[in-house]
Amino acid sequence: QVQLVESGGGLVQAGGSLRLSCAASGRTASTYAMGWFRQAPGKERVLVARITWSAGTVYYANSVKGRFTISRDNAKNTVYLQMNSLKSDDTAVYYCAAKSRAISDYESWGQGTQVTVSS
């Protein structure tokens, strides 16, 4: 099992930036990919960005493409989500997650961090 702890959320004005961090511990050697999800009030949790741990291959949802950047620091077992040009629609609880196989569900989840974008 992998333990995940997010940080970096907060309140920001529209057009501003935030960087989220997700520190992983435990069985990190078995991690295939890590992702950032978000859940807005009354909506389902959706994948925002994902990065494979070894190759660094990335994926972005269309809604954040060009504004968000996911990256990882293997030495620190940490994944980042740089969020620029934030919009009110980006307001949500952001979760970090990890999975051990390409075709598996995400098995480990962080506690979430709130991001609020004021217009």
Coordinates of C-alpha atoms in Angstrom, one line a residue, residues 10-111:
G10 CA -6.0 27.3 -0.8
L11 CA -7.9 30.4 -2.0
V12 CA -6.8 32.2 -5.1
Q13 CA -8.3 34.7 -7.4
A14 CA -9.2 33.9 -11.0
G15 CA -6.2 34.0 -13.2
G16 CA -3.9 33.1 -10.4
S17 CA -1.7 30.0 -9.8
L18 CA -1.3 27.3 -7.2
R19 CA 1.0 24.3 -7.0
L20 CA -0.3 21.1 -5.3
S21 CA 2.1 18.5 -3.9
C22 CA 1.5 14.9 -3.2
A23 CA 4.1 13.1 -1.1
A24 CA 4.1 9.3 -1.4
S25 CA 5.4 6.8 1.2
G26 CA 5.3 3.1 1.7
R27 CA 5.4 0.7 -1.2
T28 CA 6.3 3.4 -3.8
A29 CA 8.5 1.0 -5.8
S30 CA 5.3 -0.7 -7.0
T31 CA 3.7 2.5 -8.3
Y32 CA 2.9 2.5 -12.0
A33 CA 1.2 5.9 -12.2
M34 CA -0.1 8.7 -10.1
G35 CA -3.0 11.0 -10.9
W36 CA -4.7 14.1 -9.7
F37 CA -8.5 14.0 -9.5
R38 CA -10.9 16.7 -8.5
Q39 CA -14.4 16.7 -7.1
A40 CA -16.6 19.8 -7.2
P41 CA -19.7 20.1 -5.0
G42 CA -22.5 17.9 -6.4
K43 CA -20.3 16.5 -9.1
E44 CA -18.4 13.2 -9.6
R45 CA -14.7 12.8 -9.0
V46 CA -12.9 13.2 -12.3
L47 CA -9.3 12.6 -13.5
V48 CA -7.5 15.9 -14.1
A49 CA -4.0 14.7 -14.9
R50 CA -1.9 11.6 -14.7
I51 CA 1.8 10.7 -14.9
T52 CA 3.5 7.4 -15.2
W53 CA 6.1 7.0 -12.6
S54 CA 8.9 5.4 -14.7
A55 CA 8.5 7.0 -18.2
G56 CA 6.9 10.2 -17.1
T57 CA 4.1 9.9 -19.7
V58 CA 1.4 12.4 -19.0
Y59 CA -2.3 12.8 -19.7
Y60 CA -4.5 15.8 -19.2
A61 CA -8.2 16.3 -19.2
N62 CA -9.3 18.7 -21.9
S63 CA -10.6 21.1 -19.3
V64 CA -7.1 21.8 -18.0
K65 CA -4.9 21.2 -21.0
G66 CA -2.5 24.1 -21.5
R67 CA -3.1 25.4 -18.0
F68 CA -2.1 22.6 -15.6
T69 CA 1.2 20.7 -15.6
I70 CA 1.8 17.5 -13.8
S71 CA 5.4 16.5 -12.8
R72 CA 7.2 14.1 -10.5
D73 CA 10.3 14.0 -8.5
N74 CA 11.2 10.4 -8.2
A75 CA 14.0 11.0 -5.6
K76 CA 11.4 12.7 -3.3
N77 CA 8.5 10.4 -4.2
T78 CA 6.5 13.5 -4.9
V79 CA 4.1 14.5 -7.6
Y80 CA 3.2 18.1 -8.3
L81 CA 0.3 19.8 -10.1
Q82 CA 1.1 23.3 -11.2
M83 CA -2.2 25.1 -11.9
N84 CA -2.1 28.3 -13.9
S85 CA -4.8 30.6 -15.2
L86 CA -7.2 29.3 -12.7
K87 CA -10.9 29.7 -13.3
S88 CA -13.9 29.5 -10.9
D89 CA -14.7 26.1 -12.5
D90 CA -11.5 24.7 -11.1
T91 CA -12.9 25.1 -7.6
A92 CA -12.9 21.6 -6.1
V93 CA -11.3 19.2 -3.7
Y94 CA -8.2 17.8 -5.3
Y95 CA -7.1 14.3 -4.6
C96 CA -3.9 12.5 -5.4
A97 CA -4.1 8.8 -6.2
A98 CA -1.7 6.0 -7.1
K99 CA -2.0 2.7 -9.0
S100 CA 0.3 -0.2 -9.5
R101 CA -0.8 -1.3 -13.0
A102 CA -1.8 0.3 -16.2
I103 CA -5.1 -1.4 -16.3
S104 CA -6.0 -1.3 -12.6
D105 CA -8.1 1.1 -10.7
Y106 CA -6.3 3.7 -8.5
E107 CA -5.7 1.8 -5.2
S108 CA -4.3 4.5 -2.9
W109 CA -5.8 7.9 -2.2
G110 CA -4.8 11.0 -0.3
Q111 CA -7.2 12.9 2.0

